[in-house]
Amino acid sequence: MFQIRTDLALEAREMYRETTQQEIPGVEVEQKEEDFALVTRVKVLDQQGSQIMGKAEGSYITIEASGLKKADADLKDSVSQLLAKELVHLLPKKNNLRTLIVGLGNWDITPDALGPQVVSKVLVTRQYFETYNKSEDATMTSVSAISPGVMGTTGIETGEIIRGIVEKTKPDLVIAIDALASRRMERVHTTIQISTTGINPGSGIGNKRKGLNQEALGVPVLAIGVPTVVDAATLANDTIGLVVENLSSQATKGSDFYKMLKGMSDEDKYSLIREVLDPYGANVIVTTKDIDMIIKDVSHIIANGINIALHPGIELKDVNRYLQ
Amino acid sequence: MFQIRTDLALEAREMYRETTQQEIPGVEVEQKEEDFALVTRVKVLDQQGSQIMGKAEGSYITIEASGLKKADADLKDSVSQLLAKELVHLLPKKNNLRTLIVGLGNWDITPDALGPQVVSKVLVTRQYFETYNKSEDATMTSVSAISPGVMGTTGIETGEIIRGIVEKTKPDLVIAIDALASRRMERVHTTIQISTTGINPGSGIGNKRKGLNQEALGVPVLAIGVPTVVDAATLANDTIGLVVENLSSQATKGSDFYKMLKGMSDEDKYSLIREVLDPYGANVIVTTKDIDMIIKDVSHIIANGINIALHPGIELKDVNRYLQ
Amino acid sequence: MFQIRTDLALEAREMYRETTQQEIPGVEVEQKEEDFALVTRVKVLDQQGSQIMGKAEGSYITIEASGLKKADADLKDSVSQLLAKELVHLLPKKNNLRTLIVGLGNWDITPDALGPQVVSKVLVTRQYFETYNKSEDATMTSVSAISPGVMGTTGIETGEIIRGIVEKTKPDLVIAIDALASRRMERVHTTIQISTTGINPGSGIGNKRKGLNQEALGVPVLAIGVPTVVDAATLANDTIGLVVENLSSQATKGSDFYKMLKGMSDEDKYSLIREVLDPYGANVIVTTKDIDMIIKDVSHIIANGINIALHPGIELKDVNRYLQ
Amino acid sequence: MFQIRTDLALEAREMYRETTQQEIPGVEVEQKEEDFALVTRVKVLDQQGSQIMGKAEGSYITIEASGLKKADADLKDSVSQLLAKELVHLLPKKNNLRTLIVGLGNWDITPDALGPQVVSKVLVTRQYFETYNKSEDATMTSVSAISPGVMGTTGIETGEIIRGIVEKTKPDLVIAIDALASRRMERVHTTIQISTTGINPGSGIGNKRKGLNQEALGVPVLAIGVPTVVDAATLANDTIGLVVENLSSQATKGSDFYKMLKGMSDEDKYSLIREVLDPYGANVIVTTKDIDMIIKDVSHIIANGINIALHPGIELKDVNRYLQ
């Protein structure tokens, strides 16, 4: 069956409900309205839920702050703090936590550069712990960070690189940052997804990678992602949906044509979409002209959130100041 | 009437013919197949042609080299040479020509950075003529170049800035480079349009600018453009067209529904497109993930072509070497 | 006579005093210690002072904040505010002031990119005044901005470009930003010079430019500069000075050798410096490895100061938020 | 004893000879003049040689092509080919060689970005061998590449990261690229050093790293370096030398002062240098204003040389074309 590509658990669930008008079995959902953001917790509880969702079992927390479209710096700070709060709940309960931050994606391709940009803005501290041979500090925990590049530029699966580094440096936790695709442009730049499942093959824009998850790395992996593009297939699909809906409303209810429209199968839609997109080529994306600025902006918000969550001595006031 | 936005004269004509199955009155077209490229010359001869096309009277030469999608360096060189040859025909017949190259667009927005990137790669020589107070040279002509930025970053209409510089430096010719929008992704990166009409209000992606044309500047203006994006409306429109076509083929010929589909007006389509795109926001574009590399690549081809055309002492072998 | 190259009036005066132990005739100096900065006002009052200083008649205000070496964000904000306060005193007394900001220097050469980087961070508003055809606003004044590039990349003297733009857009004031050379590394990054004399031929690193001053442009020109490099000749000169001093202290007072050392003329020193630097080539500079970060950082401070000074509705809290 | 810092074996030997007028024991030197370059082979044969040189035992091949200062593209190609030829001699004799290229240094600090820039230009092929599960190819060998960043940005010693990756991907050879410091500005940009000893603690600009050498990684390591800066201490030292020489020539031979000058010890010089440089701070370097362009340029030459050396199917004509 054709599925509009989304990396957001929230949207996978939305799509299922749109088609079936039911909640996905094996999936639990909880929503909470904050002043400036809607927080949705999707828990994929079992294999059935996982298969329907196309997402690994685990928790997916989505922060949607539609106000982020406007340049409101106070809101940005609030989102960083909310992200920090959510992260803190997910951190392993352990003193002197040691974290490796991994920025996935290609820094030379703007919509794919979110991970590397976050990495360039997080506060890296592991070298001090190593140099002074200490294991604890009142104001910070040990953080290392790397942006390994993508298979097209390294020739090596990112998972292999990270496994090598994890074996050498033995962190307690990996946080992986990646650019995502959404099915709705309104979520591009305004939505942050945190998941406890790590990164699993096939997700993320760019080449498929082997997993970055607890199974592969031997330590828990939190994934943080922000949609930076919409799949072009989504735009085509939206258009088809709207045309069909529009025509249906004009056709006599119950007429042959009405039935035909209503019965248009996913396969039919999919082959239409493929026909539409074929001349557009493989790498086609839908995004906004100001994607360069957006990536810069949102990578700040994420890096701030991580810095606050990991370093007890850092408050928002400080992180804004440490970062350029 | 709604018109899919295109900056290519070639496509404006294509679209007219698709709808009317006729050639546009007041427009002359000539095509020539080269080994590696199709060269189309569209001449807008009178006001009628100009109105239908939505393009100023003048010549529009389009070089389509679909092979540019692949990284074939010999082909790139051939396209630079073909561009140079076409430019040479359009240069004012005058010894010791003095040219000002203007890179339009915002260098911080990747798909809009074509102009600035070309400017950074053209060979600038005017300072030598000024310093040594000479007016001719066997190997080069006087070339100056500027990327003024866009109104959003300067607060000034680009036309005003260029008029000021033209008055001070009195070039014989302005060549303006701009990123364009196409209606077909297959033309993104593979098509170069040269026009004798300069840049006119409303064209180019980004803010509307007052004209950069002979009327405004007092000297001839050649415009060189390459499509770097497809308007999202185009993708929506393509999709609608395909859906309608597909449904028509399934409906009984002559049935009410068939008629309805066939009679779907441009206004209907336009309002559907608006409905589709509304949630996507204002700046939505369709492009490819590797747009950063493409802009780099194609700006080389254009700069090479300009360098060969303007400097008699420079051959292709040399220009490749001068450029980074 | 050889003069160590400095763009700071403060240092030109320092050097005169070191040699002569006197104040420069025709020059008035005033210093004020702030909590975090030393503010020195050098007024060049007449032609004699101007000739000795090698600086045009006018005021030169220098803010030295040695603490800027450390990443103390509160201090940065204080310096922005102090800069804003000084600028406000120098603005023409006029309602609805219209300002053109000019970023001098080459954005592709890191130590020369200060001007372009500041321009990319100032709040540009002129387009709103033009679009809505209004001449006043309670919260902002009309600001336009341009980074024209340098003669090596445009082929045009920067002065000519700016004159053209000034004639078209008729601002009341030009503020020009440029990277400077200091004679002391400790002033690199930590010192801001504001002058009422504009930019005059030969100053700034990079090619000589014709003036950007009231005489040339017909409107007052404020120049803001920050040292980003030390001239290599300065390092050589410092070394020679130290060697001579050291040897003098070892030689018998009054001996021939002592006299020879003490009597070493500026010409002798100059020819030694030339001999030292000759193998280093023309473009040699002394700077710090982290110059890329420093330029980013200090361009923020300057842009913040300008934004606060020009827009009545903007406070520090806001400017930090508007900027990336 | 104070030693002017140089990363070039060639210069370490030069300095020894300048002081002692002798060849270093345990070191063999061979020079060959090519049309456009001087190739010097320094072999450090035993521990004594190693200690005096401050370099590990092994071969150091230096290509000096002073013509590289000018933009002569044919010369650049010749240097790439010469580099390729030298590399081929040093490659392990083995079919289907598998190479990991490591770009050392910080890509955000221009003079330190040589390694990352080379990595971004080498042809990476390992993914094809892995995907198609093949081990040989007539036209290429398996190449992977990574720029891990520096300890200040990752928190991890580069050696640890590379060890992890080597264990996972088991290459036959590592080639490490690094920016170097020279004692002569004339060698900046014009000199390439290849060594069979890898990278050893303390070399390279930037933080000390643990070794990248056969002992640490278990596979042979070739190091390729190009000087991008001169240590500021070198400029100070050159100046002192010149002053002393100049004064000596003026002092009566045999006089006390003459003896004092001639007898100035390295310790004295060192303390003078420290006194000179102290106000300049820790990160002070001497470089050229156009360092940004130089790094771009020279990284092309190196990447071309590596590509030709590793891939039998690639000729110079091709590599120039593959690279941007």
PDB file of C-alpha atoms in Angstrom, chain A residues 23-243:
ATOM      1  CA  GLU A  23      -7.478   4.798  16.940  1.00  0.00           C
ATOM      2  CA  ILE A  24      -4.625   2.484  16.004  1.00  0.00           C
ATOM      3  CA  PRO A  25      -4.699  -0.699  18.103  1.00  0.00           C
ATOM      4  CA  GLY A  26      -1.603  -1.012  20.257  1.00  0.00           C
ATOM      5  CA  VAL A  27      -1.071   2.730  20.317  1.00  0.00           C
ATOM      6  CA  GLU A  28      -1.790   5.110  23.167  1.00  0.00           C
ATOM      7  CA  VAL A  29      -2.159   8.836  22.641  1.00  0.00           C
ATOM      8  CA  GLU A  30      -2.220  11.705  25.084  1.00  0.00           C
ATOM      9  CA  GLN A  31      -2.347  15.399  24.349  1.00  0.00           C
ATOM     10  CA  LYS A  32      -1.645  18.416  26.463  1.00  0.00           C
ATOM     11  CA  GLU A  33      -2.178  22.018  25.525  1.00  0.00           C
ATOM     12  CA  GLU A  34       0.499  24.377  26.772  1.00  0.00           C
ATOM     13  CA  ASP A  35       0.269  28.140  26.401  1.00  0.00           C
ATOM     14  CA  PHE A  36       2.268  28.196  23.253  1.00  0.00           C
ATOM     15  CA  ALA A  37       2.483  24.572  22.191  1.00  0.00           C
ATOM     16  CA  LEU A  38       0.547  21.374  21.811  1.00  0.00           C
ATOM     17  CA  VAL A  39       2.378  18.370  23.245  1.00  0.00           C
ATOM     18  CA  THR A  40       1.305  14.972  21.919  1.00  0.00           C
ATOM     19  CA  ARG A  41       2.606  11.713  23.355  1.00  0.00           C
ATOM     20  CA  VAL A  42       2.202   8.716  21.109  1.00  0.00           C
ATOM     21  CA  LYS A  43       3.138   5.408  22.663  1.00  0.00           C
ATOM     22  CA  VAL A  44       3.572   2.474  20.331  1.00  0.00           C
ATOM     23  CA  LEU A  45       2.921  -0.386  22.736  1.00  0.00           C
ATOM     24  CA  ASP A  46       3.199  -3.554  20.724  1.00  0.00           C
ATOM     25  CA  GLN A  47       4.094  -5.092  17.404  1.00  0.00           C
ATOM     26  CA  GLN A  48       0.668  -4.543  15.893  1.00  0.00           C
ATOM     27  CA  GLY A  49       0.816  -0.846  16.605  1.00  0.00           C
ATOM     28  CA  SER A  50       4.362  -0.726  15.323  1.00  0.00           C
ATOM     29  CA  GLN A  51       3.437  -2.364  12.038  1.00  0.00           C
ATOM     30  CA  ILE A  52       0.469  -0.139  11.359  1.00  0.00           C
ATOM     31  CA  MET A  53       2.411   2.978  12.291  1.00  0.00           C
ATOM     32  CA  GLY A  54       5.559   1.949  10.466  1.00  0.00           C
ATOM     33  CA  LYS A  55       7.414   3.073  13.597  1.00  0.00           C
ATOM     34  CA  ALA A  56       9.393   1.133  16.195  1.00  0.00           C
ATOM     35  CA  GLU A  57       7.846   0.461  19.621  1.00  0.00           C
ATOM     36  CA  GLY A  58       8.500   3.288  22.036  1.00  0.00           C
ATOM     37  CA  SER A  59       7.463   6.823  22.899  1.00  0.00           C
ATOM     38  CA  TYR A  60       7.156   9.705  20.479  1.00  0.00           C
ATOM     39  CA  ILE A  61       6.687  13.136  21.955  1.00  0.00           C
ATOM     40  CA  THR A  62       5.799  15.936  19.600  1.00  0.00           C
ATOM     41  CA  ILE A  63       5.965  19.612  20.453  1.00  0.00           C
ATOM     42  CA  GLU A  64       3.963  21.698  17.994  1.00  0.00           C
ATOM     43  CA  ALA A  65       4.455  25.445  18.368  1.00  0.00           C
ATOM     44  CA  SER A  66       2.893  27.073  15.370  1.00  0.00           C
ATOM     45  CA  GLY A  67       4.032  30.480  16.625  1.00  0.00           C
ATOM     46  CA  LEU A  68       7.600  29.577  15.695  1.00  0.00           C
ATOM     47  CA  LYS A  69       6.860  30.785  12.194  1.00  0.00           C
ATOM     48  CA  LYS A  70       7.094  34.321  13.494  1.00  0.00           C
ATOM     49  CA  ALA A  71      10.352  35.701  14.825  1.00  0.00           C
ATOM     50  CA  ASP A  72       9.299  35.760  18.469  1.00  0.00           C
ATOM     51  CA  ALA A  73      12.381  35.196  20.537  1.00  0.00           C
ATOM     52  CA  ASP A  74      10.551  34.703  23.818  1.00  0.00           C
ATOM     53  CA  LEU A  75       8.592  31.884  22.278  1.00  0.00           C
ATOM     54  CA  LYS A  76      11.797  30.316  21.009  1.00  0.00           C
ATOM     55  CA  ASP A  77      13.180  30.360  24.518  1.00  0.00           C
ATOM     56  CA  SER A  78       9.992  28.819  25.879  1.00  0.00           C
ATOM     57  CA  VAL A  79      10.205  26.021  23.329  1.00  0.00           C
ATOM     58  CA  SER A  80      13.840  25.358  24.263  1.00  0.00           C
ATOM     59  CA  GLN A  81      12.795  25.074  27.878  1.00  0.00           C
ATOM     60  CA  LEU A  82       9.881  22.807  27.101  1.00  0.00           C
ATOM     61  CA  LEU A  83      12.177  20.600  25.038  1.00  0.00           C
ATOM     62  CA  ALA A  84      14.654  20.527  27.933  1.00  0.00           C
ATOM     63  CA  LYS A  85      11.885  19.500  30.349  1.00  0.00           C
ATOM     64  CA  GLU A  86      10.756  16.655  28.121  1.00  0.00           C
ATOM     65  CA  LEU A  87      14.336  15.490  27.586  1.00  0.00           C
ATOM     66  CA  VAL A  88      15.044  15.444  31.311  1.00  0.00           C
ATOM     67  CA  HIS A  89      12.217  12.941  31.811  1.00  0.00           C
ATOM     68  CA  LEU A  90      13.746  10.650  29.215  1.00  0.00           C
ATOM     69  CA  LEU A  91      17.349  10.741  30.407  1.00  0.00           C
ATOM     70  CA  PRO A  92      18.649   7.573  32.095  1.00  0.00           C
ATOM     71  CA  LYS A  93      18.413   7.990  35.865  1.00  0.00           C
ATOM     72  CA  LYS A  94      22.094   8.054  36.612  1.00  0.00           C
ATOM     73  CA  ASN A  95      24.549  10.458  38.177  1.00  0.00           C
ATOM     74  CA  ASN A  96      27.314  11.907  36.050  1.00  0.00           C
ATOM     75  CA  LEU A  97      25.620  10.995  32.833  1.00  0.00           C
ATOM     76  CA  ARG A  98      27.847  10.838  29.778  1.00  0.00           C
ATOM     77  CA  THR A  99      26.167  11.722  26.506  1.00  0.00           C
ATOM     78  CA  LEU A 100      27.228  11.508  22.874  1.00  0.00           C
ATOM     79  CA  ILE A 101      25.323  13.813  20.540  1.00  0.00           C
ATOM     80  CA  VAL A 102      25.193  12.717  16.912  1.00  0.00           C
ATOM     81  CA  GLY A 103      24.277  15.179  14.154  1.00  0.00           C
ATOM     82  CA  LEU A 104      22.937  13.166  11.227  1.00  0.00           C
ATOM     83  CA  GLY A 105      22.704  14.501   7.695  1.00  0.00           C
ATOM     84  CA  ASN A 106      24.855  16.284   5.140  1.00  0.00           C
ATOM     85  CA  TRP A 107      26.025  19.762   6.092  1.00  0.00           C
ATOM     86  CA  ASP A 108      26.377  20.750   2.460  1.00  0.00           C
ATOM     87  CA  ILE A 109      22.694  20.173   1.711  1.00  0.00           C
ATOM     88  CA  THR A 110      20.673  22.832   3.457  1.00  0.00           C
ATOM     89  CA  PRO A 111      17.475  20.926   4.336  1.00  0.00           C
ATOM     90  CA  ASP A 112      19.608  18.014   5.547  1.00  0.00           C
ATOM     91  CA  ALA A 113      21.977  20.102   7.680  1.00  0.00           C
ATOM     92  CA  LEU A 114      19.905  20.336  10.866  1.00  0.00           C
ATOM     93  CA  GLY A 115      21.884  17.668  12.735  1.00  0.00           C
ATOM     94  CA  PRO A 116      25.345  19.111  11.954  1.00  0.00           C
ATOM     95  CA  GLN A 117      24.109  22.615  12.810  1.00  0.00           C
ATOM     96  CA  VAL A 118      22.808  21.504  16.203  1.00  0.00           C
ATOM     97  CA  VAL A 119      26.084  19.720  16.916  1.00  0.00           C
ATOM     98  CA  SER A 120      28.022  22.900  16.131  1.00  0.00           C
ATOM     99  CA  LYS A 121      25.972  24.686  18.804  1.00  0.00           C
ATOM    100  CA  VAL A 122      25.903  22.222  21.695  1.00  0.00           C
ATOM    101  CA  LEU A 123      28.239  22.739  24.605  1.00  0.00           C
ATOM    102  CA  VAL A 124      30.911  20.031  24.417  1.00  0.00           C
ATOM    103  CA  THR A 125      32.555  19.215  27.744  1.00  0.00           C
ATOM    104  CA  ARG A 126      33.939  15.681  27.671  1.00  0.00           C
ATOM    105  CA  GLN A 127      37.476  16.930  27.016  1.00  0.00           C
ATOM    106  CA  TYR A 128      37.551  18.705  30.401  1.00  0.00           C
ATOM    107  CA  PHE A 129      36.491  15.581  32.233  1.00  0.00           C
ATOM    108  CA  GLU A 130      39.191  13.623  30.401  1.00  0.00           C
ATOM    109  CA  THR A 131      41.953  16.204  30.754  1.00  0.00           C
ATOM    110  CA  TYR A 132      41.407  16.687  34.464  1.00  0.00           C
ATOM    111  CA  ASN A 133      40.583  13.031  34.902  1.00  0.00           C
ATOM    112  CA  LYS A 134      37.388  13.706  36.806  1.00  0.00           C
ATOM    113  CA  SER A 135      34.027  12.043  36.572  1.00  0.00           C
ATOM    114  CA  GLU A 136      31.674  14.566  38.088  1.00  0.00           C
ATOM    115  CA  ASP A 137      31.022  18.276  38.164  1.00  0.00           C
ATOM    116  CA  ALA A 138      28.337  20.320  39.853  1.00  0.00           C
ATOM    117  CA  THR A 139      27.518  22.444  36.836  1.00  0.00           C
ATOM    118  CA  MET A 140      27.903  20.159  33.851  1.00  0.00           C
ATOM    119  CA  THR A 141      27.830  16.583  32.650  1.00  0.00           C
ATOM    120  CA  SER A 142      30.159  15.027  30.104  1.00  0.00           C
ATOM    121  CA  VAL A 143      29.028  15.712  26.538  1.00  0.00           C
ATOM    122  CA  SER A 144      30.748  14.739  23.323  1.00  0.00           C
ATOM    123  CA  ALA A 145      29.402  15.410  19.837  1.00  0.00           C
ATOM    124  CA  ILE A 146      30.041  14.434  16.254  1.00  0.00           C
ATOM    125  CA  SER A 147      28.620  15.037  12.786  1.00  0.00           C
ATOM    126  CA  PRO A 148      29.943  12.095  10.837  1.00  0.00           C
ATOM    127  CA  GLY A 149      28.484  13.054   7.439  1.00  0.00           C
ATOM    128  CA  VAL A 150      26.384  10.756   5.266  1.00  0.00           C
ATOM    129  CA  MET A 151      27.257   7.581   3.391  1.00  0.00           C
ATOM    130  CA  GLY A 152      27.527   9.487   0.133  1.00  0.00           C
ATOM    131  CA  THR A 153      30.349  11.607   1.532  1.00  0.00           C
ATOM    132  CA  THR A 154      32.074   9.098   3.838  1.00  0.00           C
ATOM    133  CA  GLY A 155      31.529   5.766   2.089  1.00  0.00           C
ATOM    134  CA  ILE A 156      30.692   4.312   5.504  1.00  0.00           C
ATOM    135  CA  GLU A 157      27.325   3.654   7.081  1.00  0.00           C
ATOM    136  CA  THR A 158      26.760   6.201   9.803  1.00  0.00           C
ATOM    137  CA  GLY A 159      25.783   3.387  12.181  1.00  0.00           C
ATOM    138  CA  GLU A 160      29.208   1.806  11.806  1.00  0.00           C
ATOM    139  CA  ILE A 161      30.989   5.068  12.541  1.00  0.00           C
ATOM    140  CA  ILE A 162      28.904   5.695  15.634  1.00  0.00           C
ATOM    141  CA  ARG A 163      29.275   2.125  16.878  1.00  0.00           C
ATOM    142  CA  GLY A 164      33.043   2.559  16.636  1.00  0.00           C
ATOM    143  CA  ILE A 165      32.943   5.773  18.618  1.00  0.00           C
ATOM    144  CA  VAL A 166      30.543   4.398  21.226  1.00  0.00           C
ATOM    145  CA  GLU A 167      32.829   1.429  21.831  1.00  0.00           C
ATOM    146  CA  LYS A 168      35.810   3.727  22.334  1.00  0.00           C
ATOM    147  CA  THR A 169      34.149   6.403  24.469  1.00  0.00           C
ATOM    148  CA  LYS A 170      31.433   4.412  26.269  1.00  0.00           C
ATOM    149  CA  PRO A 171      28.726   7.045  26.723  1.00  0.00           C
ATOM    150  CA  ASP A 172      25.610   6.241  28.756  1.00  0.00           C
ATOM    151  CA  LEU A 173      23.321   7.781  26.167  1.00  0.00           C
ATOM    152  CA  VAL A 174      23.271   8.801  22.539  1.00  0.00           C
ATOM    153  CA  ILE A 175      21.113  11.691  21.340  1.00  0.00           C
ATOM    154  CA  ALA A 176      20.750  11.707  17.562  1.00  0.00           C
ATOM    155  CA  ILE A 177      19.489  14.781  15.694  1.00  0.00           C
ATOM    156  CA  ASP A 178      18.032  14.486  12.218  1.00  0.00           C
ATOM    157  CA  ALA A 179      16.028  16.452   9.677  1.00  0.00           C
ATOM    158  CA  LEU A 180      12.620  14.947   9.018  1.00  0.00           C
ATOM    159  CA  ALA A 181       9.933  15.037   6.358  1.00  0.00           C
ATOM    160  CA  SER A 182       6.403  15.983   7.296  1.00  0.00           C
ATOM    161  CA  ARG A 183       3.165  15.688   5.410  1.00  0.00           C
ATOM    162  CA  ARG A 184       2.170  19.239   6.300  1.00  0.00           C
ATOM    163  CA  MET A 185       4.142  22.362   5.478  1.00  0.00           C
ATOM    164  CA  GLU A 186       2.679  24.022   8.570  1.00  0.00           C
ATOM    165  CA  ARG A 187       4.711  21.597  10.679  1.00  0.00           C
ATOM    166  CA  VAL A 188       7.961  22.403   8.914  1.00  0.00           C
ATOM    167  CA  HIS A 189      10.030  24.461  11.377  1.00  0.00           C
ATOM    168  CA  THR A 190       7.315  24.462  14.035  1.00  0.00           C
ATOM    169  CA  THR A 191       7.386  20.879  15.270  1.00  0.00           C
ATOM    170  CA  ILE A 192       9.933  18.934  17.292  1.00  0.00           C
ATOM    171  CA  GLN A 193       9.681  15.174  17.749  1.00  0.00           C
ATOM    172  CA  ILE A 194      11.568  13.377  20.489  1.00  0.00           C
ATOM    173  CA  SER A 195      11.563   9.616  20.439  1.00  0.00           C
ATOM    174  CA  THR A 196      12.965   6.887  22.641  1.00  0.00           C
ATOM    175  CA  THR A 197      13.461   4.553  19.722  1.00  0.00           C
ATOM    176  CA  GLY A 198      16.520   6.070  18.114  1.00  0.00           C
ATOM    177  CA  ILE A 199      16.859   6.240  14.370  1.00  0.00           C
ATOM    178  CA  ASN A 200      15.732   3.268  12.404  1.00  0.00           C
ATOM    179  CA  PRO A 201      16.512   2.231   8.836  1.00  0.00           C
ATOM    180  CA  GLY A 202      14.724   4.201   6.224  1.00  0.00           C
ATOM    181  CA  SER A 203      13.823   7.215   8.279  1.00  0.00           C
ATOM    182  CA  GLY A 204      15.344  10.628   7.785  1.00  0.00           C
ATOM    183  CA  ILE A 205      15.808  12.226   4.430  1.00  0.00           C
ATOM    184  CA  GLY A 206      18.885  11.008   2.604  1.00  0.00           C
ATOM    185  CA  ASN A 207      20.327   7.562   2.213  1.00  0.00           C
ATOM    186  CA  LYS A 208      19.020   4.717   4.243  1.00  0.00           C
ATOM    187  CA  ARG A 209      21.182   4.030   7.230  1.00  0.00           C
ATOM    188  CA  LYS A 210      21.416   1.077   9.469  1.00  0.00           C
ATOM    189  CA  GLY A 211      19.908   1.727  12.835  1.00  0.00           C
ATOM    190  CA  LEU A 212      21.125   4.022  15.525  1.00  0.00           C
ATOM    191  CA  ASN A 213      19.247   2.399  18.372  1.00  0.00           C
ATOM    192  CA  GLN A 214      19.787   0.605  21.648  1.00  0.00           C
ATOM    193  CA  GLU A 215      19.996  -2.761  19.927  1.00  0.00           C
ATOM    194  CA  ALA A 216      22.756  -1.600  17.612  1.00  0.00           C
ATOM    195  CA  LEU A 217      24.703   0.618  19.995  1.00  0.00           C
ATOM    196  CA  GLY A 218      24.150  -1.040  23.355  1.00  0.00           C
ATOM    197  CA  VAL A 219      23.061   2.222  25.003  1.00  0.00           C
ATOM    198  CA  PRO A 220      19.733   4.056  24.952  1.00  0.00           C
ATOM    199  CA  VAL A 221      19.264   6.375  21.964  1.00  0.00           C
ATOM    200  CA  LEU A 222      17.016   9.414  22.021  1.00  0.00           C
ATOM    201  CA  ALA A 223      16.194  10.880  18.617  1.00  0.00           C
ATOM    202  CA  ILE A 224      15.284  14.524  18.121  1.00  0.00           C
ATOM    203  CA  GLY A 225      13.943  15.570  14.762  1.00  0.00           C
ATOM    204  CA  VAL A 226      12.378  18.571  13.090  1.00  0.00           C
ATOM    205  CA  PRO A 227      10.620  18.466   9.734  1.00  0.00           C
ATOM    206  CA  THR A 228      12.472  20.615   7.214  1.00  0.00           C
ATOM    207  CA  VAL A 229      10.719  19.490   4.045  1.00  0.00           C
ATOM    208  CA  VAL A 230       7.504  18.031   2.780  1.00  0.00           C
ATOM    209  CA  ASP A 231       7.712  15.121   0.416  1.00  0.00           C
ATOM    210  CA  ALA A 232       6.574  16.193  -3.046  1.00  0.00           C
ATOM    211  CA  ALA A 233       4.325  13.125  -3.140  1.00  0.00           C
ATOM    212  CA  THR A 234       2.425  14.662  -0.261  1.00  0.00           C
ATOM    213  CA  LEU A 235       1.663  17.807  -2.191  1.00  0.00           C
ATOM    214  CA  ALA A 236       0.500  15.725  -5.130  1.00  0.00           C
ATOM    215  CA  ASN A 237      -1.609  13.557  -2.836  1.00  0.00           C
ATOM    216  CA  ASP A 238      -3.166  16.584  -1.131  1.00  0.00           C
ATOM    217  CA  THR A 239      -4.068  17.951  -4.520  1.00  0.00           C
ATOM    218  CA  ILE A 240      -5.660  14.715  -5.670  1.00  0.00           C
ATOM    219  CA  GLY A 241      -7.641  14.507  -2.464  1.00  0.00           C
ATOM    220  CA  LEU A 242      -8.954  17.994  -2.906  1.00  0.00           C
ATOM    221  CA  VAL A 243      -9.888  17.452  -6.554  1.00  0.00           C
TER     222      VAL A 243
END
